Amino acid sequence: MSNKAFLPDSYTAFKNRIGLTDGRGDYLSQSRDVVLTWPYKDCVLEGGMTKEDRGRNEVFWNTTLAPDDITRLFEPKVLTGWERWDGEAVAAGKAKPVGEVSEDDNLLIKGNNLLALHSLKARYAGKVKLIYIDPPYNTGNDGFRYNDRFNHSAWLTFMRNRIEVAKKLLSRDGVIFVNLDDGEAHYCKVLMDEVFGRDNFIANIVWQKAYGPRSNATNISSSHDHILAFSKSYENIEFGLVERSDAQKAKYTNTDNDPRGDWKPENASISLLSGQRGKQYAKTGVSENIFEIVAPNGTKHLPPKNRCWAFGPERYKELIADNRIVFGSDGNGRPAIKKFISEIMQGTMPQTVWEYGEVGHNQEAARELDALDLGGVFQTPKPERLIQRILHIATKPGDCVLDFYSGSGTTAAAAHKMGRKWIAVEQMDYILDLPGSRLKKVIDGEQGGISKAVEWRGGGSFVYAELAASNSAFADRIEAASDMAALQTIHADILATGYLSYDVDLSAFDTDDFAALPLKGAKRVLMDCLDANHLYVNLGSLGDADFDIAEDDKCATLSFYGLDQ
């Protein structure tokens, strides 16, 4: 993208527009087959990605690859730095070695999430029940910095690449929840319609993430996020019920000490003009349902106009004998039927609006990190109660949960406390300081977040590993370089040991011209020299002496992929 006139030999059909087309590539006029189309849609955006407000400039790290340039990119990778953390290891402050890796292990993986997902696919395809992700929102403050003309299309490419492989990891009854704001949620909905199919759309959940207006809002203060929910196969999903709120439970009382427990009164009459039951009564005749009911104190009651009782005289006698009819607090009111909480569903169907009182808000999430002495590293965590709600309705204990934008580790922490298996992927260096440290505290029995609600007392374990770096190590050095002297040293090392891109002409590389470049331009040049297919060590190179993979890392990697050692 950086070294061409815009799109002269692109794999896409047009220059600088994003629009809706039908499946044949024609612009949409009237069609039910809606496809979101954008420049470089059929390419792969390989690259690092910071979370919101991290402030790390990764503009050099993202590379757009055409389909014929990704022959090695998606091959499974070698993993190194294996560590096992359980209660004993946490207490001792020292990780245990990892010999065998089983599907029951919780996994915390450091590395580019696109490549990590393709590595996970080798073992976990079709085995993940829930994916929850909180990806970059493309706000301009989240590390996704491009020329404005390309910003949106690059983000869509970035997301499509990852959502496509994520779908392969889901089980047939699996679901994915994607947390976004207004900026990209609606485009992402259309993108996911295409990847998952419109028939597999479940809901757009609106989460009230803030309990008050922002002081720096310039017009309308945004107080919500969108959570897009899609299924792998709609007919196979089965969501759990949401526990009733305290306010809902408070409607049920037991003023007469009924041994059947708490109840609330429900109308004993039904409209004859609307509603299925009203239509049913109208067809069969209502004369027996319009009769005079006498309250214990002698007050006589007929149903209101255009209504009838929900029962006939004989059924009324049965309800009275069973203490199912009440006449108000003074025994004089219109008859009502007792509705016992023990006889209805033990919960309510999930709805599409989640208020902060139910599932928490951003400030609550920040306080949860502060209580763990982890605040300040990550600016936009999610509250554990939000993830608890998603885990509760979409999974059961023992199910596998994946978050490949782990961030502060909220998904893994909540899943661990709720007895779910989890896989978390994060590429940033804070992975050990933030999600790693948080999960050790969870194992040690920390009592923040949802711990008390789920009666968490500690325990369990997780395994940590990272994608074995090859050219990505050079990319990190380039990004961190503070002057030209450092870049010239890196250039020399790349020539000696790095994998260069096939289209780099070393004979045309002028060291004097390179030294005269501004620092940012020189970084861009060196990044373009690297072969993106060799950012990490492929599994096929596990035994290559040039990479010097330790024996214990080799054994753990083979076990991870289920291969013979």
CSV table of N, CA and C in Angstrom, one decimal, residues 6-17 21 24-27 37-42:
chain,number,residue,atom,x,y,z
A,6,PHE,N,-2.1,4.2,-5.9
A,6,PHE,CA,-3.2,3.5,-5.2
A,6,PHE,C,-3.9,2.5,-6.1
A,7,LEU,N,-3.7,1.2,-5.8
A,7,LEU,CA,-4.4,0.1,-6.3
A,7,LEU,C,-4.3,-0.1,-7.8
A,8,PRO,N,-3.1,0.1,-8.5
A,8,PRO,CA,-3.1,-0.2,-9.9
A,8,PRO,C,-3.2,-1.7,-10.2
A,9,ASP,N,-2.7,-2.5,-9.3
A,9,ASP,CA,-2.7,-4.0,-9.6
A,9,ASP,C,-3.4,-4.7,-8.4
A,10,SER,N,-4.3,-4.1,-7.8
A,10,SER,CA,-5.0,-4.6,-6.7
A,10,SER,C,-5.8,-5.9,-7.0
A,11,TYR,N,-6.2,-6.6,-6.0
A,11,TYR,CA,-7.1,-7.8,-6.2
A,11,TYR,C,-8.5,-7.3,-6.1
A,12,THR,N,-8.8,-6.0,-5.9
A,12,THR,CA,-10.1,-5.5,-5.8
A,12,THR,C,-10.5,-4.8,-7.0
A,13,ALA,N,-11.8,-4.4,-7.1
A,13,ALA,CA,-12.3,-3.9,-8.4
A,13,ALA,C,-12.3,-2.4,-8.5
A,14,PHE,N,-12.0,-1.7,-7.5
A,14,PHE,CA,-12.2,-0.2,-7.6
A,14,PHE,C,-11.2,0.5,-6.7
A,15,LYS,N,-11.2,1.8,-6.6
A,15,LYS,CA,-10.2,2.5,-5.9
A,15,LYS,C,-10.6,2.8,-4.5
A,16,ASN,N,-11.3,3.9,-4.2
A,16,ASN,CA,-11.3,4.5,-2.9
A,16,ASN,C,-12.7,4.6,-2.4
A,17,ARG,N,-13.5,3.6,-2.5
A,17,ARG,CA,-14.9,3.6,-2.0
A,17,ARG,C,-15.2,2.3,-1.3
A,21,THR,N,-22.5,-4.4,-2.3
A,21,THR,CA,-22.7,-5.0,-3.6
A,21,THR,C,-23.4,-6.3,-3.4
A,24,ARG,N,-22.6,-11.0,-6.9
A,24,ARG,CA,-21.9,-11.1,-8.2
A,24,ARG,C,-20.9,-9.9,-8.4
A,25,GLY,N,-20.8,-9.0,-7.4
A,25,GLY,CA,-19.9,-7.9,-7.5
A,25,GLY,C,-20.6,-6.6,-8.0
A,26,ASP,N,-21.9,-6.7,-8.4
A,26,ASP,CA,-22.5,-5.5,-8.8
A,26,ASP,C,-23.0,-4.7,-7.7
A,27,TYR,N,-23.0,-3.3,-7.8
A,27,TYR,CA,-23.5,-2.5,-6.7
A,27,TYR,C,-24.9,-2.8,-6.4
A,37,THR,N,-18.2,-4.5,0.6
A,37,THR,CA,-17.1,-4.5,-0.3
A,37,THR,C,-16.2,-3.4,0.0
A,38,TRP,N,-14.8,-3.6,0.0
A,38,TRP,CA,-13.9,-2.5,0.3
A,38,TRP,C,-12.5,-2.9,-0.3
A,39,PRO,N,-11.7,-1.9,-0.5
A,39,PRO,CA,-10.4,-2.2,-1.1
A,39,PRO,C,-9.6,-3.2,-0.2
A,40,TYR,N,-8.9,-4.1,-0.9
A,40,TYR,CA,-8.1,-5.1,-0.3
A,40,TYR,C,-8.9,-6.2,0.5
A,41,LYS,N,-10.2,-6.3,0.2
A,41,LYS,CA,-11.0,-7.2,0.9
A,41,LYS,C,-10.5,-8.6,0.8
A,42,ASP,N,-9.9,-9.0,-0.4
A,42,ASP,CA,-9.5,-10.4,-0.6
A,42,ASP,C,-8.0,-10.6,-0.3
